[in-house]
Tab-separated table of C-alpha atoms and ligand atoms in Angstrom:
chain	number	residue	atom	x	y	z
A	1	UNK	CA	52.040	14.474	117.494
A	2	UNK	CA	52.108	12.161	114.350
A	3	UNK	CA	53.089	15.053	112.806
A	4	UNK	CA	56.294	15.765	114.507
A	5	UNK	CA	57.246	12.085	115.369
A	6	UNK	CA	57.273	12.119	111.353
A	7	UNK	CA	59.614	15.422	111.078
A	8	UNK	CA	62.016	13.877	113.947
A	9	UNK	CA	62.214	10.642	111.934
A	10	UNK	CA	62.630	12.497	108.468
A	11	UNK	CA	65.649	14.592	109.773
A	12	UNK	CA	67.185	12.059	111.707
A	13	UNK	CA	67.614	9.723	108.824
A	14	UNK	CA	68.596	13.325	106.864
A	15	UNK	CA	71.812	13.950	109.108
A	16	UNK	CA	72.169	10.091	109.330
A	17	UNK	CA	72.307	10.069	105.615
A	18	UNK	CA	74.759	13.126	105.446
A	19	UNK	CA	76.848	12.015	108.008
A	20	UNK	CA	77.430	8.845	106.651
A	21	UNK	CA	77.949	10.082	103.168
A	22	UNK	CA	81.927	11.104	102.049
A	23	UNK	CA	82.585	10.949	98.629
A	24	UNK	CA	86.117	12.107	97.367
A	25	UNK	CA	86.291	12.219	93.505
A	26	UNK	CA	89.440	10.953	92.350
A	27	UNK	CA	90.778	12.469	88.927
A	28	UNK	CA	92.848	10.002	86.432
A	29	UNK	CA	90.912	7.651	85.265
A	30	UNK	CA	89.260	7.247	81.496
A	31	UNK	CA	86.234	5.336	80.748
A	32	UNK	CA	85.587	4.316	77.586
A	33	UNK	CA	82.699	1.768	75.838
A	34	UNK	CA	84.395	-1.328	73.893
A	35	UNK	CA	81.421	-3.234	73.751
A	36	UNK	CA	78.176	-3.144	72.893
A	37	UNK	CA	76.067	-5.876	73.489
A	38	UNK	CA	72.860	-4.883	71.836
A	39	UNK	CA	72.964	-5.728	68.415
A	40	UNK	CA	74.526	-9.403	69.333
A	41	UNK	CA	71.859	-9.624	72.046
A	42	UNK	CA	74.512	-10.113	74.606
A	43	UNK	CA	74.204	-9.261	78.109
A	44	UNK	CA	77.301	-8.910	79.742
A	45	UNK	CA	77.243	-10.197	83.427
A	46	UNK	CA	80.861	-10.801	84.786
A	47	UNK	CA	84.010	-10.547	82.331
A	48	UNK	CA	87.136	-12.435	83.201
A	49	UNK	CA	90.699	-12.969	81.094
A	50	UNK	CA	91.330	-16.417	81.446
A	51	UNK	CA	94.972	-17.109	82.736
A	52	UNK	CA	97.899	-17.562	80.409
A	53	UNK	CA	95.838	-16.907	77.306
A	54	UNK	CA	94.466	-14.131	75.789
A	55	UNK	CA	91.123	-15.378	75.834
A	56	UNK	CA	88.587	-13.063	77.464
A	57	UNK	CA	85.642	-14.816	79.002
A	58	UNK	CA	82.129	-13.592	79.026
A	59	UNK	CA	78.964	-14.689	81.271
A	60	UNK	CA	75.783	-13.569	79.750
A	61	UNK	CA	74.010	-14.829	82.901
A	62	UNK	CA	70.325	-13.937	81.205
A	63	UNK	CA	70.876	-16.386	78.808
A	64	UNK	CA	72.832	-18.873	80.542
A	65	UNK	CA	75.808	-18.551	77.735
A	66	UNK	CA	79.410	-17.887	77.980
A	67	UNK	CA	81.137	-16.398	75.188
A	68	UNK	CA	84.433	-15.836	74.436
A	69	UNK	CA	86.610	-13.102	72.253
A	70	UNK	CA	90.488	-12.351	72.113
A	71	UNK	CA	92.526	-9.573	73.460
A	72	UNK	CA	93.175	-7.141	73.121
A	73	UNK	CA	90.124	-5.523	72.877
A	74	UNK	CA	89.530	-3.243	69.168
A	75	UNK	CA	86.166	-1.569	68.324
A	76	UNK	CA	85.221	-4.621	66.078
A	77	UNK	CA	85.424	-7.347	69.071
A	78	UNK	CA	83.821	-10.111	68.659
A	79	UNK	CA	82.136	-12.536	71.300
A	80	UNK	CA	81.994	-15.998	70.358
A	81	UNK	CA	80.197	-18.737	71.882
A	82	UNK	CA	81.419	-21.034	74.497
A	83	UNK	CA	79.315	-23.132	76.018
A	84	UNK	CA	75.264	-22.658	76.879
A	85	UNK	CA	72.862	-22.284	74.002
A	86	UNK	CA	70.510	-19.146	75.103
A	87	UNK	CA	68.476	-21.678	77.333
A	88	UNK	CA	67.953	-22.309	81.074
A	89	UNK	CA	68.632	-26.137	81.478
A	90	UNK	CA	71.051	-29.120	83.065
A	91	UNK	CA	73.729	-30.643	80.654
A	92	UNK	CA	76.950	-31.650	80.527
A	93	UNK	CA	79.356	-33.274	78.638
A	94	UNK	CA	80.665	-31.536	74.739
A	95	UNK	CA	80.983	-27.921	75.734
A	96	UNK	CA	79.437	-26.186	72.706
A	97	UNK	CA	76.343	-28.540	74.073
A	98	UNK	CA	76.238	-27.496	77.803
A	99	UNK	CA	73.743	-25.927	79.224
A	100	UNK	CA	72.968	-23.607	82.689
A	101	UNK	CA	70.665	-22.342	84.840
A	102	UNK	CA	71.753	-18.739	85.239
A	103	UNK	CA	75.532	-18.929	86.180
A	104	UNK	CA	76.134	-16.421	88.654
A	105	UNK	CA	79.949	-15.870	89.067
A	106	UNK	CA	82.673	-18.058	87.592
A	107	UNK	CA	86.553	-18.478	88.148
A	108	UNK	CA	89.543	-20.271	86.459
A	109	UNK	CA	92.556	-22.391	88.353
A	110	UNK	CA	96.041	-22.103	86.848
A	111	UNK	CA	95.079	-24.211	83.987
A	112	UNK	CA	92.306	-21.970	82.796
A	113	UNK	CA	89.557	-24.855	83.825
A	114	UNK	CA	86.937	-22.535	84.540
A	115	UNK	CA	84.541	-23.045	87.627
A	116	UNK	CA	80.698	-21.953	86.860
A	117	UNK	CA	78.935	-21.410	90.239
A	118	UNK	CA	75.352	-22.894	88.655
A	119	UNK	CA	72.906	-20.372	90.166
A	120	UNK	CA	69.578	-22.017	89.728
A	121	UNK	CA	70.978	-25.620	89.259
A	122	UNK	CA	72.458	-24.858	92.792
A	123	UNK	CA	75.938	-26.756	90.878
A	124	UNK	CA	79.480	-25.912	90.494
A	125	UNK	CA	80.474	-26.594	87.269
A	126	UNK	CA	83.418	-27.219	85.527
A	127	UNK	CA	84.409	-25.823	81.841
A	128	UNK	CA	87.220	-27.714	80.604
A	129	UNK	CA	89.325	-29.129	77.981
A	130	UNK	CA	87.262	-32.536	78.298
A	131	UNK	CA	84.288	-30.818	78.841
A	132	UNK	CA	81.712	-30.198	81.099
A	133	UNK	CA	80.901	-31.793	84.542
A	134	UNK	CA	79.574	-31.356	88.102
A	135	UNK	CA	81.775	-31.113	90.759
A	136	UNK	CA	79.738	-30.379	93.545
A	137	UNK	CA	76.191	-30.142	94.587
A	138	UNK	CA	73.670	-30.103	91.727
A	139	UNK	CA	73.094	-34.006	91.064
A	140	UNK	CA	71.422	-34.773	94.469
A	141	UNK	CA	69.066	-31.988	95.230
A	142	UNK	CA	66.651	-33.914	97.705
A	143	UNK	CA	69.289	-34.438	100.198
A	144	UNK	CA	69.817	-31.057	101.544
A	145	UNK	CA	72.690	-31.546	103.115
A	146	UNK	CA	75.279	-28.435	104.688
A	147	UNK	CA	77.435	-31.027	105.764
A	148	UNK	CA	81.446	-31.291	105.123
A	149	UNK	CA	82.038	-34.277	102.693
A	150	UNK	CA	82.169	-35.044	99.012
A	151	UNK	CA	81.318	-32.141	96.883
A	152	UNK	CA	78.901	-34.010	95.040
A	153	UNK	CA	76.644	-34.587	98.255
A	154	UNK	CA	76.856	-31.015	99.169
A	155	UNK	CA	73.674	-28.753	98.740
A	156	UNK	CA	74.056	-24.898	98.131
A	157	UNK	CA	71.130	-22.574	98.065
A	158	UNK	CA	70.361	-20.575	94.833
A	159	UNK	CA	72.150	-17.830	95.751
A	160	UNK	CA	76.194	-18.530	95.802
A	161	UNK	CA	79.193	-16.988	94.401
A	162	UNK	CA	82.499	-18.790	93.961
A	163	UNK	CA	85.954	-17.685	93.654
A	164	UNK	CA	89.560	-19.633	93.075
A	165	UNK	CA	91.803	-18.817	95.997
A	166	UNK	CA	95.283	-19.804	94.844
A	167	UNK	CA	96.965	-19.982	97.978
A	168	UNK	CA	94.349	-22.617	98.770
A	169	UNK	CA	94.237	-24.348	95.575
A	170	UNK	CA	90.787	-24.342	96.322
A	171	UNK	CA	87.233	-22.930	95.405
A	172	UNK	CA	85.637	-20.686	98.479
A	173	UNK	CA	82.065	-20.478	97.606
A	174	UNK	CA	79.854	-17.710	99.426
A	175	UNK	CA	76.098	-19.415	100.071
A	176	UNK	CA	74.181	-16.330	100.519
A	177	UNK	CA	71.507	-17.888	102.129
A	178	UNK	CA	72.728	-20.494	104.185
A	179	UNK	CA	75.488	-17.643	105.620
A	180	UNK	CA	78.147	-20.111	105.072
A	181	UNK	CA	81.322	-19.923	103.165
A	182	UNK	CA	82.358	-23.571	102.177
A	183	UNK	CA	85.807	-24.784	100.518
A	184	UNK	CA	86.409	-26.860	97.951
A	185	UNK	CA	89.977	-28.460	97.289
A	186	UNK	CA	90.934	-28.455	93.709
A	187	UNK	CA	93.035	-31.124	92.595
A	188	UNK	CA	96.867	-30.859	92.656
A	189	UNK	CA	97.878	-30.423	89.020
A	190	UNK	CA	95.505	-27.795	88.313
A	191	UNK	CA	97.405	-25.598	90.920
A	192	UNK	CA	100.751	-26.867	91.140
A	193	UNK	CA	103.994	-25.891	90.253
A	194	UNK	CA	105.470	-27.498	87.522
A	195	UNK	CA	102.880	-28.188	85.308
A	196	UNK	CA	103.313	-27.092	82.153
A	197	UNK	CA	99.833	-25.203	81.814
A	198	UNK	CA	99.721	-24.965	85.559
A	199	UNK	CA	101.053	-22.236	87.932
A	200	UNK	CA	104.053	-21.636	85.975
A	201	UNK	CA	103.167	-20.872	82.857
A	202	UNK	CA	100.715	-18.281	84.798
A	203	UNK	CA	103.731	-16.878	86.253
A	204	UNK	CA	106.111	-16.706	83.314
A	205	UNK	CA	102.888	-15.055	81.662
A	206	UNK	CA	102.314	-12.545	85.150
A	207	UNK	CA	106.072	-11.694	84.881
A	208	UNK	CA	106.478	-11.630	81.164
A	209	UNK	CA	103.228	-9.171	81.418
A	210	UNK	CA	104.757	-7.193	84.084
A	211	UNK	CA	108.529	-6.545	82.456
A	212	UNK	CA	107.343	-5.542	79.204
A	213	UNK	CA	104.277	-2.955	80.483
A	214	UNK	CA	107.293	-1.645	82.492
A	215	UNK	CA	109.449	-1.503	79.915
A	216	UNK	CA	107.173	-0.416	77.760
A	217	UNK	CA	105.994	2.794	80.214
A	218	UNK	CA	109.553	3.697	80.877
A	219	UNK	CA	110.435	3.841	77.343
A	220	UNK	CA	106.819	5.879	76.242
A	221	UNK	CA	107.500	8.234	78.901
A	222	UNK	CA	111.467	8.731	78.026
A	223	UNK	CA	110.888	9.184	74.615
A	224	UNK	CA	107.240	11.232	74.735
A	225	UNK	CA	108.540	14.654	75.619
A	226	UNK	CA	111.075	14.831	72.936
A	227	UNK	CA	108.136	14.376	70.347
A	228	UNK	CA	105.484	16.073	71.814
A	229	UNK	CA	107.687	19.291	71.978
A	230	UNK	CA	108.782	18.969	68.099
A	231	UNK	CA	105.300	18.816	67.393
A	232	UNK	CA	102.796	20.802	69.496
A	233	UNK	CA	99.016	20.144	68.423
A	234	UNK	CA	96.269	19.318	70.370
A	235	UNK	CA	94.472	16.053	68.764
A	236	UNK	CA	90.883	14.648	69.225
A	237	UNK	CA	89.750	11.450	70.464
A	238	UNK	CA	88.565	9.812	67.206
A	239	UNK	CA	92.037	11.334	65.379
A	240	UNK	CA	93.960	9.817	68.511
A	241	UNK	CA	92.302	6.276	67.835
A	242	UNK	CA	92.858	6.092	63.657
A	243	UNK	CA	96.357	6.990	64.177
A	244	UNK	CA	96.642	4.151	67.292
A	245	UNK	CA	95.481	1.932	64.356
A	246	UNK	CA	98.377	2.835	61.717
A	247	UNK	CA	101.817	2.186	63.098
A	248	UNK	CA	104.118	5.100	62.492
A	249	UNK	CA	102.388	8.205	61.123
A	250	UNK	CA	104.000	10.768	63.078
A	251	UNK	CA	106.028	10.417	65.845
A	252	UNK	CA	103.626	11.996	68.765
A	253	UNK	CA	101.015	9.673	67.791
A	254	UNK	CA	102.616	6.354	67.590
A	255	UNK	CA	104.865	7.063	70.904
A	256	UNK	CA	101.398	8.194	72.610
A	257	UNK	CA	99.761	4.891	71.119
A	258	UNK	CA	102.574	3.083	72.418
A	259	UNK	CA	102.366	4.186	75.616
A	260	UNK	CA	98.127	4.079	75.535
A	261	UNK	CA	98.296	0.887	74.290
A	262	UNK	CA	101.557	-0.442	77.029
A	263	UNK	CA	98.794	1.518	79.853
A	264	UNK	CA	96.215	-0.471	78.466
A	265	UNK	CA	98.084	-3.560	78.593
A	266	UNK	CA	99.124	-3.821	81.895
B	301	NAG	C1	69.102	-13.595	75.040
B	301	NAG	O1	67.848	-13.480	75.660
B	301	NAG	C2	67.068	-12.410	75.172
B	301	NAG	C3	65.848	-12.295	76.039
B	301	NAG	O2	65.273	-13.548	76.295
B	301	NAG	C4	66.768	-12.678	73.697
B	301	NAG	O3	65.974	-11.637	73.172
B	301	NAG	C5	68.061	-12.782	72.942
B	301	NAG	O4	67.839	-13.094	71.595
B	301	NAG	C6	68.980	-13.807	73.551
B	301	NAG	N1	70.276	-13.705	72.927
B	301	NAG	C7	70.852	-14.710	72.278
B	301	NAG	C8	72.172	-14.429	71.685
B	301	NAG	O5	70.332	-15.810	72.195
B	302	NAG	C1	76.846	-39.023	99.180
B	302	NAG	O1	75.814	-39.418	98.288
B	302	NAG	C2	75.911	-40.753	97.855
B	302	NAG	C3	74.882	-41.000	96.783
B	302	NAG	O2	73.607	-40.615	97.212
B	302	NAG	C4	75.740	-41.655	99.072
B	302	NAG	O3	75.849	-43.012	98.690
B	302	NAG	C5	76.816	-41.332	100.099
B	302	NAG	O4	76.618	-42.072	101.281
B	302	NAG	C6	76.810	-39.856	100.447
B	302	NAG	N1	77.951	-39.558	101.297
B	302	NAG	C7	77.871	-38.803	102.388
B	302	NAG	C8	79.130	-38.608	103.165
B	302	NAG	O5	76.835	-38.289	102.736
């Protein structure tokens, strides 16, 4: 009896399983390590490019650290530190001074403020030019409060993710636990158009970005099969990446670094 109630169970959740399972493998796509965070003891979390800038930002979310490093990204990148010093704690003010409790998830307005959703702080924090401060729960952790009102007074559980929703100019941040999703209005000039760091200088940069990968990819492609047919040879990886690195060797490599690198870019 026991026997077969288990063989029912364990073949019902076998055709559930296949049933449910499709998986359609889609060619086209390269993956390739750039980083390596062992020998820096790094641990990447979440990556992000911060807007209008070239700046790449890292959360090492073990440590509590952000780091930062330019693009584009070469085999020698290096990750520099932001803000957080490798321990779990509550500070604000000079950035290179700050410190977190296990950021979870960050996100940057227009401005490239960047908003920290303060895991085990149960804060949203705020990276910016001035520095670092609170700008909603964290300071007040006795009053548990789920109510709407100011930011400050506002409690999340320790389990939240944020993200910037620019048609909102505001934060939505997921509280796992409480099964809520709560807004947060940013203010004006860190979304608005105008502002000389603000939305348009993100969308000169989102344009500018766009024309030249397109211009770049129409060009590569126009110009790649007169090459590659004047010079036929099959080339390996490592071969492929020394030539990306000196301009102008031969003509098939530095019109297929081109276009790699105009790819890449966009
Ligand atoms: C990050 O934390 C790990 C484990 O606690 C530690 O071994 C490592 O040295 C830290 N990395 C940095 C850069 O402080
Ligand atoms: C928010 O917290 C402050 C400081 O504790 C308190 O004075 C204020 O009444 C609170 N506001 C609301 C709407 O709860």
């Amino acid at each position: 009896m026991a026997l077969s109630i288990f063989f029912t169970l364990t073949l019902s959740l076998l055709s559930h399983v296949n049933a449910k399972e499709v998986v359609i493998a889609e060619n086209g796509y390269t993956f390739t390590t750039v980083f390596d965070g062992h020998k820096p003891h790094i641990f990447p979390y979440i990556v992000l490019q911060r807007p209008s800038s070239s700046d790449l930002i890292l959360l090492d979310s073990v440590n509590s650290t952000f780091y930062t490093a330019q693009l584009p990204i070469s085999q020698e990148i290096v990750f520099t530190r932001l803000s957080g010093d490798g321990s779990v704690g509550y500070s604000d003010g000079d950035v290179a001074l700050a410190r977190f409790a296990k950021p979870r998830s960050f996100a940057f307005d227009f401005r490239g403020n960047v908003y920290v959703a303060d895991k085990s702080n149960r804060a949203i924090r705020k990276i910016s030019a001035k520095g670092v401060t609170t700008i909603a729960g964290g300071g007040f952790p006795e009053k548990s409060s789920i109510k709407d009102g100011p930011a400050l007074n506002a409690s999340f559980s320790n389990d939240f993710d944020l993200t910037f929703i620019p048609g909102l100019c505001a934060l939505l941040v997921s509280d796992h636990m409480h099964q809520l999703i709560r807004q947060i209005n940013l203010k004006e000039e860190d979304c608005t158009l105008g502002s000389r760091s603000g939305l348009g200088a993100v969308m000169a940069w989102t344009l500018g970005l766009g024309l030249s990968c397109l211009l770049g990819l129409v060009i590569g492609f126009a110009v790649r099969p007169y090459i590659t047919s004047n010079t036929e040879r099959p080339q390996s990886l490592p071969l492929q990446r020394d030539m990306e690195a000196l301009p102008n060797q031969s003509g098939e490599a530095s019109s297929d670094a081109l276009l790699r690198r105009q790819k890449r870019n966009c």
